[in-house]
Amino acid sequence: MTRPFDLQNRPLSPSNALYGALTRAAVAIGRLDQRLHNHPLLPAILFRERLEAARICARVDGYVIDQWYLAAELEGLRPVIPGEDAIDRGSFIDNAKIAFEQYRWLVQPTRIQTTQIRQTTELLRSESAAVGPLLGAARAFHRWIDDANSRSPMRGALVAFWQETGLLRVGLPLTGTRAFASGTSWERSAWLPCFLDALADEAEGIHARVLGLERQWHHARAHSGARRRNSRAGTAIDLLAAFPLLSATRLADLLDISLKAAYLLLERFLAEGLVTEVTHRTARRLFALKGFEPLRDAVLPPVRPLPGRKRGRPRCDDSAFSMDIVEVVETAEPAPVPFEPLAIDYTALEEAIALIDAAIARSQVFLNEES
């Protein structure tokens, strides 16, 4: 008697695992593309996800970097360089250079990088002609690495390839980086599903972060205090959510209001905890919606002079300079008190000297008589 075929308990073959991973990746990417289509916060989403993709690519390649340090560099801010000594700080800077290089591959490739990306794109097109963009991209990536090529050109090519094939309508960096983590089998039948699962994980992670950003946006709008019909507070929150970083001057231009009014709005949002200021400065400040607090921690505060001090070296008659001298004198340790002179009796010494002088005089008289 033959046993009934149990579909539920049947072990998955490599082909079945591949089909399952392919379906999951297609659904996750399609849902993400639908979510991001004409999204009002798309610039902020792309800014964050490109930083996150550069960080993950560098980490899988063996270089650990904080994405907020990279964000500070991209925005022209002075970042804090961690490390207890020059060796630690030098290692951190080297890792940051690698992460920045990954960012260039994904977002703004150089002329040489663009040439390599074009060559990689041709391989993606040829592999995808018969099996579609997702499975074709997985096969092309595996073949590219088998030919002893680096990962970065393929990662940069995938960003444009998803848009070329219509899989994504925005330049989102989906690269399947987790498929290159240590311990992953490089056998083709096992690696292709792993790469597709990594793409699905990235798409689902981005979708979850987009939902979190939307919640922050709606919370800020609800507490913006826009009660009048012509209030600009709600629109200001929309702009702060859409742009990664925004200055008061840019906000005033976008809202067509005065610079003072823009500052009043930002100061009120800052006092209510709706936004954060990331530069530690009192002028030319940059503001962002809540969630950018790590960027503020990664930015080095500006060097401020002492209160009352002017620029440059102070003069001797400067009041601030004299105040510093007084403070130093008051806080300095008291000078040690010298020892009191000892009371020494020189009488015996003087008598001995007198006896010696008398003996010398007698000797001189005796010598004169002999001569």
XYZ file of C-alpha atoms in Angstrom:
371
model
C 0.000 0.000 0.000
C 1.423 3.320 -1.027
C 1.559 6.110 1.536
C -0.268 9.335 0.691
C 1.975 12.146 -0.520
C 2.383 14.686 2.305
C 2.933 18.088 0.715
C 3.177 19.854 4.067
C 6.031 17.716 5.441
C 7.907 17.289 2.173
C 11.527 18.515 2.488
C 12.322 21.565 0.389
C 14.636 20.994 -2.517
C 17.007 23.732 -3.670
C 14.599 24.654 -6.472
C 11.671 24.983 -4.056
C 13.763 27.146 -1.688
C 14.734 29.315 -4.639
C 11.119 29.762 -5.729
C 10.046 30.641 -2.195
C 12.812 33.213 -1.795
C 12.049 34.659 -5.221
C 8.369 35.074 -4.365
C 9.149 36.653 -1.001
C 11.600 39.134 -2.532
C 9.167 40.112 -5.289
C 6.332 40.731 -2.817
C 8.510 42.720 -0.387
C 10.033 44.908 -3.092
C 6.671 45.482 -4.755
C 5.080 46.545 -1.480
C 7.994 48.879 -0.752
C 7.804 50.443 -4.211
C 4.085 51.044 -3.785
C 4.738 52.678 -0.419
C 7.425 55.011 -1.728
C 5.675 56.062 -4.933
C 5.128 59.858 -4.714
C 5.913 59.732 -0.997
C 6.175 63.248 0.523
C 9.140 62.233 2.705
C 11.134 60.597 -0.100
C 14.251 62.852 0.172
C 14.610 62.112 3.883
C 13.995 58.394 3.304
C 16.637 58.180 0.584
C 19.123 60.108 2.737
C 18.770 57.709 5.658
C 18.661 54.507 3.635
C 21.707 55.376 1.554
C 23.675 55.992 4.733
C 22.432 52.715 6.187
C 23.311 50.816 2.995
C 26.840 52.261 2.955
C 27.299 51.296 6.600
C 26.101 47.718 6.054
C 28.247 47.257 2.942
C 31.323 48.477 4.810
C 30.534 46.271 7.804
C 30.163 43.113 5.715
C 33.474 43.964 4.028
C 35.117 44.179 7.468
C 34.995 47.928 8.218
C 32.861 49.137 11.119
C 31.647 52.734 10.839
C 28.923 54.888 12.347
C 26.572 56.129 9.621
C 26.045 59.392 11.519
C 29.747 60.182 11.217
C 29.341 59.740 7.469
C 26.260 61.989 7.541
C 28.218 64.714 9.325
C 30.942 64.537 6.685
C 28.417 64.738 3.844
C 26.737 67.796 5.393
C 30.026 69.619 5.897
C 30.002 69.375 9.703
C 32.986 68.621 11.924
C 32.510 65.083 13.246
C 33.736 63.717 16.529
C 36.535 61.193 15.967
C 36.402 58.539 18.702
C 39.445 56.754 20.006
C 41.779 56.916 22.968
C 44.980 57.264 20.963
C 46.214 58.058 17.471
C 46.023 54.410 16.383
C 42.324 54.083 17.252
C 41.469 57.396 15.628
C 43.458 56.487 12.529
C 41.620 53.158 12.215
C 38.291 54.939 12.544
C 39.215 57.417 9.803
C 40.339 54.587 7.504
C 37.022 52.792 8.021
C 35.171 56.037 7.340
C 36.993 56.403 4.022
C 35.893 52.909 3.026
C 32.285 53.714 3.964
C 32.420 56.954 1.983
C 33.738 55.017 -1.001
C 30.785 52.635 -0.701
C 28.461 55.644 -0.561
C 29.971 56.989 -3.780
C 29.381 53.661 -5.528
C 25.724 53.675 -4.473
C 24.820 57.354 -4.893
C 27.366 59.442 -6.814
C 29.870 57.252 -8.674
C 32.976 58.817 -10.131
C 33.856 58.622 -13.816
C 35.957 55.495 -13.321
C 33.270 53.910 -11.155
C 30.603 54.734 -13.747
C 32.588 52.872 -16.412
C 32.768 49.756 -14.234
C 29.069 50.024 -13.402
C 28.213 50.050 -17.123
C 30.162 46.831 -17.649
C 28.380 45.226 -14.717
C 24.994 46.379 -15.996
C 25.574 44.529 -19.275
C 26.056 41.311 -17.322
C 22.847 41.971 -15.372
C 20.897 42.485 -18.589
C 22.205 39.327 -20.221
C 21.467 37.147 -17.175
C 17.996 38.665 -16.695
C 16.857 38.334 -20.279
C 15.381 34.858 -19.757
C 14.621 34.620 -16.014
C 13.646 38.152 -14.964
C 15.416 40.887 -12.997
C 15.481 39.316 -9.528
C 16.765 35.853 -10.381
C 18.929 37.299 -13.139
C 20.537 39.738 -10.697
C 21.298 36.880 -8.297
C 22.916 34.811 -11.059
C 24.866 37.798 -12.368
C 26.191 38.683 -8.906
C 27.337 35.094 -8.300
C 29.031 34.945 -11.689
C 30.634 38.357 -11.158
C 32.256 37.287 -7.885
C 33.296 33.936 -9.371
C 35.283 35.900 -11.959
C 37.326 37.446 -9.095
C 35.712 40.886 -9.265
C 34.947 43.184 -6.340
C 31.451 43.614 -4.932
C 31.185 47.404 -5.156
C 30.581 47.733 -8.945
C 27.736 45.212 -8.806
C 26.179 46.992 -5.821
C 26.255 50.286 -7.677
C 24.833 48.682 -10.811
C 21.917 47.132 -8.917
C 20.656 50.556 -7.791
C 20.147 51.676 -11.399
C 19.150 48.204 -12.619
C 16.094 48.030 -10.342
C 14.860 51.291 -11.862
C 15.704 50.242 -15.404
C 13.623 47.088 -15.114
C 10.733 48.872 -13.371
C 11.132 46.916 -10.156
C 11.634 50.160 -8.213
C 10.732 53.678 -9.260
C 13.282 55.347 -6.960
C 17.027 54.891 -6.601
C 16.869 52.806 -3.453
C 20.028 50.803 -2.593
C 18.851 47.186 -2.410
C 22.059 45.163 -2.705
C 21.523 41.921 -0.756
C 24.618 42.589 1.331
C 23.753 40.047 4.016
C 24.315 37.243 1.488
C 28.061 37.923 1.770
C 28.221 37.550 5.540
C 30.687 35.060 6.955
C 29.430 31.497 7.119
C 27.235 31.758 4.015
C 27.588 28.882 1.568
C 28.953 29.936 -1.804
C 27.472 26.953 -3.634
C 25.249 28.419 -6.321
C 22.123 26.420 -5.477
C 22.337 27.557 -1.836
C 23.565 31.114 -2.370
C 20.909 32.263 -4.855
C 18.022 31.816 -2.342
C 20.171 33.444 0.333
C 20.699 36.508 -1.860
C 16.992 36.792 -2.629
C 16.142 36.444 1.067
C 18.653 39.206 1.813
C 16.900 41.456 -0.710
C 13.561 40.696 0.948
C 14.989 41.443 4.400
C 16.333 44.789 3.216
C 13.021 45.742 1.616
C 11.055 44.778 4.724
C 13.485 46.676 6.964
C 13.183 49.824 4.854
C 9.399 49.494 4.881
C 9.394 49.310 8.683
C 11.665 52.353 8.983
C 9.435 54.314 6.608
C 6.454 53.561 8.835
C 8.420 54.792 11.854
C 9.335 58.010 10.053
C 5.698 58.541 9.117
C 4.653 58.130 12.756
C 7.177 60.765 13.827
C 5.904 63.068 11.108
C 2.244 62.680 12.109
C 3.110 63.136 15.787
C 4.977 66.358 15.022
C 2.091 67.675 12.924
C -0.414 66.899 15.663
C 1.651 68.850 18.219
C 2.817 71.685 15.966
C 0.245 74.104 17.375
C -1.210 75.034 13.988
C -4.652 76.292 15.038
C -5.278 79.082 12.552
C -6.170 78.437 8.953
C -3.234 80.475 7.645
C -0.695 79.034 10.080
C 2.591 77.892 8.544
C 3.469 75.530 11.390
C 2.061 72.418 9.710
C 3.815 73.177 6.434
C 7.058 73.806 8.319
C 6.790 70.352 9.910
C 6.171 68.836 6.468
C 9.333 70.454 5.121
C 11.388 69.400 8.141
C 10.189 65.830 7.655
C 10.817 65.818 3.910
C 14.319 67.309 3.998
C 16.999 65.557 6.044
C 18.431 68.832 7.393
C 16.981 72.305 7.053
C 18.251 75.755 8.017
C 16.139 78.732 9.024
C 17.110 80.550 5.828
C 15.990 77.658 3.625
C 12.770 77.284 5.594
C 12.039 81.005 5.238
C 12.550 80.785 1.460
C 10.334 77.718 1.099
C 7.537 79.180 3.235
C 7.945 82.709 1.825
C 8.180 84.219 5.296
C 10.750 86.371 7.058
C 13.875 84.878 8.566
C 12.775 86.008 12.024
C 9.437 84.210 11.662
C 11.228 81.035 10.562
C 13.492 81.216 13.603
C 10.499 81.697 15.888
C 8.854 78.581 14.439
C 12.011 76.494 14.807
C 12.678 77.706 18.344
C 9.138 76.802 19.341
C 9.424 73.349 17.782
C 12.755 72.898 19.547
C 11.300 73.877 22.919
C 8.404 71.447 22.448
C 10.748 68.575 21.542
C 9.442 68.165 17.982
C 12.755 68.839 16.239
C 16.436 68.677 17.107
C 19.336 71.005 16.313
C 22.412 69.106 15.150
C 25.237 71.661 14.885
C 25.621 72.931 18.510
C 25.915 76.419 16.987
C 24.173 79.717 17.696
C 24.262 80.797 14.034
C 23.911 78.910 10.725
C 22.148 76.125 12.552
C 20.620 73.021 10.970
C 17.390 71.449 12.199
C 15.860 68.027 11.647
C 12.864 66.051 12.775
C 13.191 63.846 15.853
C 15.332 60.821 15.142
C 18.481 62.733 14.193
C 19.765 62.959 17.775
C 22.664 60.563 16.964
C 23.851 63.043 14.337
C 24.040 65.774 16.985
C 26.154 63.461 19.152
C 28.474 62.783 16.203
C 29.079 66.486 15.462
C 31.921 68.289 17.213
C 30.773 71.483 18.975
C 32.454 74.695 17.775
C 35.325 76.143 19.774
C 33.976 79.119 21.708
C 36.137 81.840 23.345
C 36.037 82.489 27.067
C 33.396 84.964 28.271
C 34.745 88.497 28.023
C 37.636 87.539 25.774
C 38.024 89.062 22.328
C 39.424 87.424 19.224
C 43.193 87.034 19.107
C 45.767 87.407 21.846
C 44.595 89.871 24.539
C 46.572 92.988 25.416
C 48.191 93.453 28.808
C 45.794 96.264 29.717
C 42.745 94.263 28.645
C 40.247 93.835 31.461
C 39.618 90.244 30.488
C 43.353 89.578 30.494
C 43.824 91.136 33.944
C 40.858 89.160 35.222
C 42.532 85.971 34.081
C 45.748 86.973 35.889
C 43.881 87.621 39.124
C 42.120 84.283 38.877
C 45.414 82.498 38.363
C 46.990 84.249 41.349
C 44.040 83.486 43.573
C 43.852 79.849 42.630
C 47.629 79.287 42.683
C 49.160 77.405 45.579
C 50.924 79.624 48.182
C 54.685 79.894 47.852
C 56.690 77.916 50.438
C 57.854 79.957 53.475
C 61.712 80.116 53.690
C 63.501 78.761 56.786
C 64.421 81.253 59.531
C 68.200 81.923 59.884
C 69.904 79.911 62.606
C 71.538 81.779 65.586
C 75.233 80.792 65.330
C 77.907 81.993 67.848
C 81.081 82.970 65.951
C 83.137 84.018 69.100
C 85.324 80.921 69.207
C 85.940 81.175 65.458
C 87.021 84.804 65.789
C 89.458 83.952 68.673
C 91.016 81.180 66.600
C 91.452 83.523 63.640
C 93.121 86.105 65.940
C 95.583 83.491 67.264
C 96.455 82.443 63.717
C 97.057 86.058 62.699
C 99.378 86.587 65.736
C 101.357 83.449 64.892
C 101.767 84.591 61.299
C 102.993 87.995 62.492
C 105.622 86.424 64.779
C 106.800 84.227 61.961
C 107.237 87.228 59.698
C 109.323 89.033 62.376
C 111.546 85.975 62.867
C 112.143 85.621 59.142
C 113.076 89.277 58.812
C 115.678 89.035 61.654
C 117.309 85.984 60.066
C 117.654 87.727 56.778
